[in-house]
């Protein structure tokens, strides 16, 4: 009675009981995510995968000075290497999602790991910046696009009640690797120069293949009803709550990264020394790590839609951002940095947990890829807008206030999601799913947040 529930789906049009030929093939589908089991191995895979993608991206700045000196190029041109990689990873996410829907996440992520490693390998032979644009930016970026979204989507299919906690634990890999990789890469540069260091980073990236091998496809009862990638995309583009949620995340993304880009510069405007100012970012990173785990636990423990918790963390983050220009004393700035790190880290796992409640786990691959592609627009525009406001006003006051306003606007959109004020946790069953058992169609429970 406590074991897994299964629906037996019969693809044959007729059955033995209806007078037709016997059922020739049957496929067993788990009725709901197992909330554990092999899912914890998927969490482990996602932990290392997030570290090997975003840990490398966050720490890649240590190569920046080496590239400027080696190719005698302007800093702005060298900066495009990482920017192209990030852009390709974000905009290529729907491709990884579509391929995972058709072939499953395991071969897609393993192929992505090979591309990411190959890009770093070819970069070690670079003779120009164009070579680095193509190898690291395009090739490794394409590999990253095939790894992150499919892995997080696969994790979402394994968990329901513990989804926020599982996601929070998986994403702690980003914070931990950011601490480890920056000094590691610097050590590699000092001992092997930048070409040798890139060869070793290539070997490190190849471990993404092992991460992909841990992903075991999970068949759920709702899968036959959601159709292929094209059908899913069409339905999502007409899904009101999904579109509003995408708008909310885009607004949040616009202001979310401003402290990572301009907090050090803001502190230097206040006459802070560069070293303490940079150390404050480490304080933010530590708080971010704690916030992700705490929020993941709360997301599963607090009843009601996860979107409500996401709105809380987003609102607090927006208020804290707007308060940065007001704080002048070092103690107040450190307190705000700790608070920002915690709340901004806390909103990340629940942001990924809301999506399955909106569209169902059957559409999670396509939905997550589409969300990441659109929300990346906010991430790409936020920093330039903040810099423009600094140039116009002469300080970062308007930059942080506007960044906070974007997050508060995103919170306002989250309130419009269906069942936001309900006091029970929604299910993630799709609204239109029917199962055909021995020729009889049986509707399953409607999707928790439904379509509009």
PDB file of N, CA, C and O in Angstrom, residues 93-152:
ATOM      1  N   UNK A  93      19.768  26.851 -24.053  1.00  0.00           N
ATOM      2  CA  UNK A  93      19.062  25.959 -23.131  1.00  0.00           C
ATOM      3  C   UNK A  93      17.849  25.270 -23.757  1.00  0.00           C
ATOM      4  O   UNK A  93      17.634  24.079 -23.515  1.00  0.00           O
ATOM      5  N   UNK A  94      17.028  25.960 -24.572  1.00  0.00           N
ATOM      6  CA  UNK A  94      15.905  25.248 -25.199  1.00  0.00           C
ATOM      7  C   UNK A  94      16.344  24.102 -26.097  1.00  0.00           C
ATOM      8  O   UNK A  94      15.610  23.121 -26.252  1.00  0.00           O
ATOM      9  N   UNK A  95      17.522  24.218 -26.711  1.00  0.00           N
ATOM     10  CA  UNK A  95      18.015  23.119 -27.548  1.00  0.00           C
ATOM     11  C   UNK A  95      18.293  21.896 -26.689  1.00  0.00           C
ATOM     12  O   UNK A  95      17.905  20.768 -27.021  1.00  0.00           O
ATOM     13  N   UNK A  96      18.979  22.109 -25.556  1.00  0.00           N
ATOM     14  CA  UNK A  96      19.227  21.011 -24.638  1.00  0.00           C
ATOM     15  C   UNK A  96      17.937  20.407 -24.118  1.00  0.00           C
ATOM     16  O   UNK A  96      17.821  19.182 -23.962  1.00  0.00           O
ATOM     17  N   UNK A  97      16.932  21.248 -23.857  1.00  0.00           N
ATOM     18  CA  UNK A  97      15.647  20.754 -23.372  1.00  0.00           C
ATOM     19  C   UNK A  97      14.935  19.923 -24.428  1.00  0.00           C
ATOM     20  O   UNK A  97      14.401  18.850 -24.134  1.00  0.00           O
ATOM     21  N   UNK A  98      14.912  20.414 -25.671  1.00  0.00           N
ATOM     22  CA  UNK A  98      14.236  19.684 -26.744  1.00  0.00           C
ATOM     23  C   UNK A  98      14.902  18.334 -26.996  1.00  0.00           C
ATOM     24  O   UNK A  98      14.231  17.311 -27.171  1.00  0.00           O
ATOM     25  N   UNK A  99      16.228  18.316 -27.007  1.00  0.00           N
ATOM     26  CA  UNK A  99      16.939  17.054 -27.229  1.00  0.00           C
ATOM     27  C   UNK A  99      16.701  16.079 -26.077  1.00  0.00           C
ATOM     28  O   UNK A  99      16.573  14.864 -26.296  1.00  0.00           O
ATOM     29  N   UNK A 100      16.613  16.597 -24.847  1.00  0.00           N
ATOM     30  CA  UNK A 100      16.360  15.723 -23.702  1.00  0.00           C
ATOM     31  C   UNK A 100      14.951  15.152 -23.744  1.00  0.00           C
ATOM     32  O   UNK A 100      14.715  14.014 -23.328  1.00  0.00           O
ATOM     33  N   UNK A 101      13.999  15.939 -24.231  1.00  0.00           N
ATOM     34  CA  UNK A 101      12.635  15.446 -24.362  1.00  0.00           C
ATOM     35  C   UNK A 101      12.576  14.283 -25.341  1.00  0.00           C
ATOM     36  O   UNK A 101      11.826  13.323 -25.150  1.00  0.00           O
ATOM     37  N   UNK A 102      13.369  14.350 -26.407  1.00  0.00           N
ATOM     38  CA  UNK A 102      13.338  13.327 -27.454  1.00  0.00           C
ATOM     39  C   UNK A 102      14.221  12.125 -27.125  1.00  0.00           C
ATOM     40  O   UNK A 102      13.823  10.977 -27.322  1.00  0.00           O
ATOM     41  N   UNK A 103      15.429  12.377 -26.607  1.00  0.00           N
ATOM     42  CA  UNK A 103      16.392  11.299 -26.420  1.00  0.00           C
ATOM     43  C   UNK A 103      16.668  10.967 -24.950  1.00  0.00           C
ATOM     44  O   UNK A 103      17.376   9.999 -24.665  1.00  0.00           O
ATOM     45  N   UNK A 104      16.149  11.769 -24.019  1.00  0.00           N
ATOM     46  CA  UNK A 104      16.457  11.562 -22.613  1.00  0.00           C
ATOM     47  C   UNK A 104      17.649  12.411 -22.203  1.00  0.00           C
ATOM     48  O   UNK A 104      18.485  12.769 -23.032  1.00  0.00           O
ATOM     49  N   UNK A 105      17.779  12.729 -20.908  1.00  0.00           N
ATOM     50  CA  UNK A 105      18.840  13.646 -20.473  1.00  0.00           C
ATOM     51  C   UNK A 105      20.236  13.034 -20.486  1.00  0.00           C
ATOM     52  O   UNK A 105      21.214  13.746 -20.623  1.00  0.00           O
ATOM     53  N   UNK A 106      20.348  11.707 -20.317  1.00  0.00           N
ATOM     54  CA  UNK A 106      21.674  11.101 -20.161  1.00  0.00           C
ATOM     55  C   UNK A 106      22.572  11.328 -21.383  1.00  0.00           C
ATOM     56  O   UNK A 106      23.672  11.880 -21.238  1.00  0.00           O
ATOM     57  N   UNK A 107      22.172  10.950 -22.607  1.00  0.00           N
ATOM     58  CA  UNK A 107      23.075  11.171 -23.747  1.00  0.00           C
ATOM     59  C   UNK A 107      23.307  12.644 -24.041  1.00  0.00           C
ATOM     60  O   UNK A 107      24.389  13.024 -24.513  1.00  0.00           O
ATOM     61  N   UNK A 108      22.312  13.492 -23.768  1.00  0.00           N
ATOM     62  CA  UNK A 108      22.450  14.920 -24.047  1.00  0.00           C
ATOM     63  C   UNK A 108      23.492  15.548 -23.130  1.00  0.00           C
ATOM     64  O   UNK A 108      24.388  16.282 -23.576  1.00  0.00           O
ATOM     65  N   UNK A 109      23.405  15.248 -21.834  1.00  0.00           N
ATOM     66  CA  UNK A 109      24.361  15.813 -20.879  1.00  0.00           C
ATOM     67  C   UNK A 109      25.763  15.258 -21.122  1.00  0.00           C
ATOM     68  O   UNK A 109      26.759  15.986 -21.042  1.00  0.00           O
ATOM     69  N   UNK A 110      25.876  13.971 -21.446  1.00  0.00           N
ATOM     70  CA  UNK A 110      27.186  13.396 -21.737  1.00  0.00           C
ATOM     71  C   UNK A 110      27.806  14.035 -22.970  1.00  0.00           C
ATOM     72  O   UNK A 110      29.009  14.342 -22.994  1.00  0.00           O
ATOM     73  N   UNK A 111      26.991  14.279 -23.990  1.00  0.00           N
ATOM     74  CA  UNK A 111      27.491  14.975 -25.181  1.00  0.00           C
ATOM     75  C   UNK A 111      27.910  16.401 -24.832  1.00  0.00           C
ATOM     76  O   UNK A 111      28.931  16.911 -25.332  1.00  0.00           O
ATOM     77  N   UNK A 112      27.144  17.067 -23.968  1.00  0.00           N
ATOM     78  CA  UNK A 112      27.508  18.409 -23.530  1.00  0.00           C
ATOM     79  C   UNK A 112      28.837  18.431 -22.800  1.00  0.00           C
ATOM     80  O   UNK A 112      29.639  19.363 -22.978  1.00  0.00           O
ATOM     81  N   UNK A 113      29.088  17.419 -21.965  1.00  0.00           N
ATOM     82  CA  UNK A 113      30.366  17.342 -21.270  1.00  0.00           C
ATOM     83  C   UNK A 113      31.537  17.215 -22.234  1.00  0.00           C
ATOM     84  O   UNK A 113      32.601  17.820 -22.029  1.00  0.00           O
ATOM     85  N   UNK A 114      31.346  16.433 -23.291  1.00  0.00           N
ATOM     86  CA  UNK A 114      32.408  16.276 -24.295  1.00  0.00           C
ATOM     87  C   UNK A 114      32.665  17.598 -25.006  1.00  0.00           C
ATOM     88  O   UNK A 114      33.820  17.997 -25.228  1.00  0.00           O
ATOM     89  N   UNK A 115      31.598  18.309 -25.366  1.00  0.00           N
ATOM     90  CA  UNK A 115      31.767  19.602 -26.044  1.00  0.00           C
ATOM     91  C   UNK A 115      32.448  20.623 -25.131  1.00  0.00           C
ATOM     92  O   UNK A 115      33.325  21.378 -25.582  1.00  0.00           O
ATOM     93  N   UNK A 116      32.054  20.667 -23.856  1.00  0.00           N
ATOM     94  CA  UNK A 116      32.664  21.617 -22.921  1.00  0.00           C
ATOM     95  C   UNK A 116      34.157  21.351 -22.767  1.00  0.00           C
ATOM     96  O   UNK A 116      34.978  22.278 -22.765  1.00  0.00           O
ATOM     97  N   UNK A 117      34.523  20.072 -22.637  1.00  0.00           N
ATOM     98  CA  UNK A 117      35.930  19.721 -22.498  1.00  0.00           C
ATOM     99  C   UNK A 117      36.702  19.984 -23.791  1.00  0.00           C
ATOM    100  O   UNK A 117      37.838  20.473 -23.764  1.00  0.00           O
ATOM    101  N   UNK A 118      36.080  19.684 -24.931  1.00  0.00           N
ATOM    102  CA  UNK A 118      36.738  19.893 -26.218  1.00  0.00           C
ATOM    103  C   UNK A 118      37.021  21.372 -26.458  1.00  0.00           C
ATOM    104  O   UNK A 118      38.076  21.745 -26.990  1.00  0.00           O
ATOM    105  N   UNK A 119      36.071  22.238 -26.056  1.00  0.00           N
ATOM    106  CA  UNK A 119      36.276  23.668 -26.216  1.00  0.00           C
ATOM    107  C   UNK A 119      37.483  24.162 -25.447  1.00  0.00           C
ATOM    108  O   UNK A 119      38.304  24.942 -25.952  1.00  0.00           O
ATOM    109  N   UNK A 120      37.631  23.710 -24.198  1.00  0.00           N
ATOM    110  CA  UNK A 120      38.792  24.098 -23.391  1.00  0.00           C
ATOM    111  C   UNK A 120      40.086  23.527 -23.966  1.00  0.00           C
ATOM    112  O   UNK A 120      41.137  24.181 -23.943  1.00  0.00           O
ATOM    113  N   UNK A 121      40.012  22.311 -24.483  1.00  0.00           N
ATOM    114  CA  UNK A 121      41.192  21.685 -25.086  1.00  0.00           C
ATOM    115  C   UNK A 121      41.681  22.477 -26.288  1.00  0.00           C
ATOM    116  O   UNK A 121      42.877  22.789 -26.418  1.00  0.00           O
ATOM    117  N   UNK A 122      40.762  22.835 -27.180  1.00  0.00           N
ATOM    118  CA  UNK A 122      41.138  23.607 -28.360  1.00  0.00           C
ATOM    119  C   UNK A 122      41.604  25.010 -27.985  1.00  0.00           C
ATOM    120  O   UNK A 122      42.463  25.588 -28.666  1.00  0.00           O
ATOM    121  N   UNK A 123      41.063  25.560 -26.892  1.00  0.00           N
ATOM    122  CA  UNK A 123      41.474  26.894 -26.459  1.00  0.00           C
ATOM    123  C   UNK A 123      42.935  26.919 -26.036  1.00  0.00           C
ATOM    124  O   UNK A 123      43.598  27.960 -26.139  1.00  0.00           O
ATOM    125  N   UNK A 124      43.443  25.801 -25.556  1.00  0.00           N
ATOM    126  CA  UNK A 124      44.845  25.767 -25.126  1.00  0.00           C
ATOM    127  C   UNK A 124      45.821  25.928 -26.292  1.00  0.00           C
ATOM    128  O   UNK A 124      46.998  26.213 -26.082  1.00  0.00           O
ATOM    129  N   UNK A 125      45.332  25.777 -27.522  1.00  0.00           N
ATOM    130  CA  UNK A 125      46.164  25.966 -28.714  1.00  0.00           C
ATOM    131  C   UNK A 125      45.882  27.295 -29.404  1.00  0.00           C
ATOM    132  O   UNK A 125      46.305  27.513 -30.542  1.00  0.00           O
ATOM    133  N   UNK A 126      45.154  28.190 -28.741  1.00  0.00           N
ATOM    134  CA  UNK A 126      44.697  29.435 -29.370  1.00  0.00           C
ATOM    135  C   UNK A 126      45.869  30.328 -29.761  1.00  0.00           C
ATOM    136  O   UNK A 126      46.863  30.439 -29.039  1.00  0.00           O
ATOM    137  N   UNK A 127      45.715  30.979 -30.908  1.00  0.00           N
ATOM    138  CA  UNK A 127      46.695  31.958 -31.381  1.00  0.00           C
ATOM    139  C   UNK A 127      46.073  33.340 -31.541  1.00  0.00           C
ATOM    140  O   UNK A 127      46.766  34.280 -31.919  1.00  0.00           O
ATOM    141  N   UNK A 128      44.776  33.459 -31.266  1.00  0.00           N
ATOM    142  CA  UNK A 128      44.096  34.749 -31.385  1.00  0.00           C
ATOM    143  C   UNK A 128      42.855  34.742 -30.510  1.00  0.00           C
ATOM    144  O   UNK A 128      42.386  33.677 -30.065  1.00  0.00           O
ATOM    145  N   UNK A 129      42.288  35.930 -30.282  1.00  0.00           N
ATOM    146  CA  UNK A 129      41.059  36.014 -29.503  1.00  0.00           C
ATOM    147  C   UNK A 129      39.890  35.352 -30.226  1.00  0.00           C
ATOM    148  O   UNK A 129      39.015  34.756 -29.595  1.00  0.00           O
ATOM    149  N   UNK A 130      39.889  35.446 -31.549  1.00  0.00           N
ATOM    150  CA  UNK A 130      38.819  34.797 -32.314  1.00  0.00           C
ATOM    151  C   UNK A 130      38.793  33.302 -32.038  1.00  0.00           C
ATOM    152  O   UNK A 130      37.725  32.686 -31.927  1.00  0.00           O
ATOM    153  N   UNK A 131      39.980  32.727 -31.953  1.00  0.00           N
ATOM    154  CA  UNK A 131      40.085  31.305 -31.613  1.00  0.00           C
ATOM    155  C   UNK A 131      39.445  31.030 -30.256  1.00  0.00           C
ATOM    156  O   UNK A 131      38.710  30.040 -30.087  1.00  0.00           O
ATOM    157  N   UNK A 132      39.665  31.894 -29.282  1.00  0.00           N
ATOM    158  CA  UNK A 132      39.075  31.724 -27.958  1.00  0.00           C
ATOM    159  C   UNK A 132      37.565  31.967 -27.975  1.00  0.00           C
ATOM    160  O   UNK A 132      36.815  31.304 -27.254  1.00  0.00           O
ATOM    161  N   UNK A 133      37.127  32.939 -28.802  1.00  0.00           N
ATOM    162  CA  UNK A 133      35.684  33.159 -28.935  1.00  0.00           C
ATOM    163  C   UNK A 133      34.979  31.880 -29.399  1.00  0.00           C
ATOM    164  O   UNK A 133      33.914  31.518 -28.892  1.00  0.00           O
ATOM    165  N   UNK A 134      35.588  31.214 -30.386  1.00  0.00           N
ATOM    166  CA  UNK A 134      34.962  30.033 -30.973  1.00  0.00           C
ATOM    167  C   UNK A 134      35.089  28.806 -30.068  1.00  0.00           C
ATOM    168  O   UNK A 134      34.148  28.017 -29.963  1.00  0.00           O
ATOM    169  N   UNK A 135      36.255  28.647 -29.425  1.00  0.00           N
ATOM    170  CA  UNK A 135      36.482  27.439 -28.634  1.00  0.00           C
ATOM    171  C   UNK A 135      35.778  27.508 -27.286  1.00  0.00           C
ATOM    172  O   UNK A 135      34.927  26.666 -26.966  1.00  0.00           O
ATOM    173  N   UNK A 136      36.122  28.522 -26.480  1.00  0.00           N
ATOM    174  CA  UNK A 136      35.495  28.634 -25.155  1.00  0.00           C
ATOM    175  C   UNK A 136      34.076  29.180 -25.271  1.00  0.00           C
ATOM    176  O   UNK A 136      33.130  28.612 -24.710  1.00  0.00           O
ATOM    177  N   UNK A 137      33.927  30.296 -26.004  1.00  0.00           N
ATOM    178  CA  UNK A 137      32.617  30.935 -26.083  1.00  0.00           C
ATOM    179  C   UNK A 137      31.572  30.075 -26.759  1.00  0.00           C
ATOM    180  O   UNK A 137      30.512  29.784 -26.182  1.00  0.00           O
ATOM    181  N   UNK A 138      31.853  29.616 -27.978  1.00  0.00           N
ATOM    182  CA  UNK A 138      30.842  28.896 -28.757  1.00  0.00           C
ATOM    183  C   UNK A 138      30.798  27.410 -28.417  1.00  0.00           C
ATOM    184  O   UNK A 138      29.728  26.859 -28.109  1.00  0.00           O
ATOM    185  N   UNK A 139      31.954  26.740 -28.437  1.00  0.00           N
ATOM    186  CA  UNK A 139      31.955  25.287 -28.266  1.00  0.00           C
ATOM    187  C   UNK A 139      31.689  24.886 -26.810  1.00  0.00           C
ATOM    188  O   UNK A 139      30.775  24.094 -26.532  1.00  0.00           O
ATOM    189  N   UNK A 140      32.471  25.421 -25.874  1.00  0.00           N
ATOM    190  CA  UNK A 140      32.212  25.104 -24.464  1.00  0.00           C
ATOM    191  C   UNK A 140      30.854  25.641 -24.025  1.00  0.00           C
ATOM    192  O   UNK A 140      30.136  24.979 -23.254  1.00  0.00           O
ATOM    193  N   UNK A 141      30.491  26.833 -24.519  1.00  0.00           N
ATOM    194  CA  UNK A 141      29.167  27.368 -24.186  1.00  0.00           C
ATOM    195  C   UNK A 141      28.045  26.460 -24.645  1.00  0.00           C
ATOM    196  O   UNK A 141      27.048  26.274 -23.937  1.00  0.00           O
ATOM    197  N   UNK A 142      28.202  25.854 -25.832  1.00  0.00           N
ATOM    198  CA  UNK A 142      27.199  24.897 -26.320  1.00  0.00           C
ATOM    199  C   UNK A 142      27.142  23.669 -25.416  1.00  0.00           C
ATOM    200  O   UNK A 142      26.059  23.130 -25.144  1.00  0.00           O
ATOM    201  N   UNK A 143      28.310  23.221 -24.960  1.00  0.00           N
ATOM    202  CA  UNK A 143      28.321  22.093 -24.030  1.00  0.00           C
ATOM    203  C   UNK A 143      27.615  22.414 -22.730  1.00  0.00           C
ATOM    204  O   UNK A 143      26.840  21.598 -22.209  1.00  0.00           O
ATOM    205  N   UNK A 144      27.854  23.606 -22.195  1.00  0.00           N
ATOM    206  CA  UNK A 144      27.170  24.013 -20.961  1.00  0.00           C
ATOM    207  C   UNK A 144      25.662  24.088 -21.169  1.00  0.00           C
ATOM    208  O   UNK A 144      24.891  23.773 -20.263  1.00  0.00           O
ATOM    209  N   UNK A 145      25.233  24.514 -22.362  1.00  0.00           N
ATOM    210  CA  UNK A 145      23.800  24.599 -22.655  1.00  0.00           C
ATOM    211  C   UNK A 145      23.138  23.224 -22.639  1.00  0.00           C
ATOM    212  O   UNK A 145      21.944  23.109 -22.346  1.00  0.00           O
ATOM    213  N   UNK A 146      23.914  22.182 -22.977  1.00  0.00           N
ATOM    214  CA  UNK A 146      23.355  20.830 -23.022  1.00  0.00           C
ATOM    215  C   UNK A 146      23.406  20.124 -21.673  1.00  0.00           C
ATOM    216  O   UNK A 146      22.933  18.986 -21.561  1.00  0.00           O
ATOM    217  N   UNK A 147      23.981  20.765 -20.654  1.00  0.00           N
ATOM    218  CA  UNK A 147      24.146  20.080 -19.375  1.00  0.00           C
ATOM    219  C   UNK A 147      23.252  20.626 -18.270  1.00  0.00           C
ATOM    220  O   UNK A 147      22.563  19.856 -17.590  1.00  0.00           O
ATOM    221  N   UNK A 148      23.225  21.939 -18.068  1.00  0.00           N
ATOM    222  CA  UNK A 148      22.575  22.493 -16.874  1.00  0.00           C
ATOM    223  C   UNK A 148      21.065  22.277 -16.867  1.00  0.00           C
ATOM    224  O   UNK A 148      20.511  21.679 -15.937  1.00  0.00           O
ATOM    225  N   UNK A 149      20.376  22.736 -17.903  1.00  0.00           N
ATOM    226  CA  UNK A 149      18.919  22.650 -17.922  1.00  0.00           C
ATOM    227  C   UNK A 149      18.407  21.211 -17.905  1.00  0.00           C
ATOM    228  O   UNK A 149      17.504  20.888 -17.117  1.00  0.00           O
ATOM    229  N   UNK A 150      18.935  20.300 -18.732  1.00  0.00           N
ATOM    230  CA  UNK A 150      18.458  18.911 -18.658  1.00  0.00           C
ATOM    231  C   UNK A 150      18.667  18.269 -17.294  1.00  0.00           C
ATOM    232  O   UNK A 150      17.828  17.494 -16.834  1.00  0.00           O
ATOM    233  N   UNK A 151      19.780  18.582 -16.631  1.00  0.00           N
ATOM    234  CA  UNK A 151      20.035  17.991 -15.318  1.00  0.00           C
ATOM    235  C   UNK A 151      19.043  18.489 -14.285  1.00  0.00           C
ATOM    236  O   UNK A 151      18.493  17.700 -13.503  1.00  0.00           O
ATOM    237  N   UNK A 152      18.803  19.809 -14.240  1.00  0.00           N
ATOM    238  CA  UNK A 152      17.833  20.348 -13.276  1.00  0.00           C
ATOM    239  C   UNK A 152      16.419  19.860 -13.573  1.00  0.00           C
ATOM    240  O   UNK A 152      15.629  19.599 -12.662  1.00  0.00           O
TER     241      UNK A 152
END
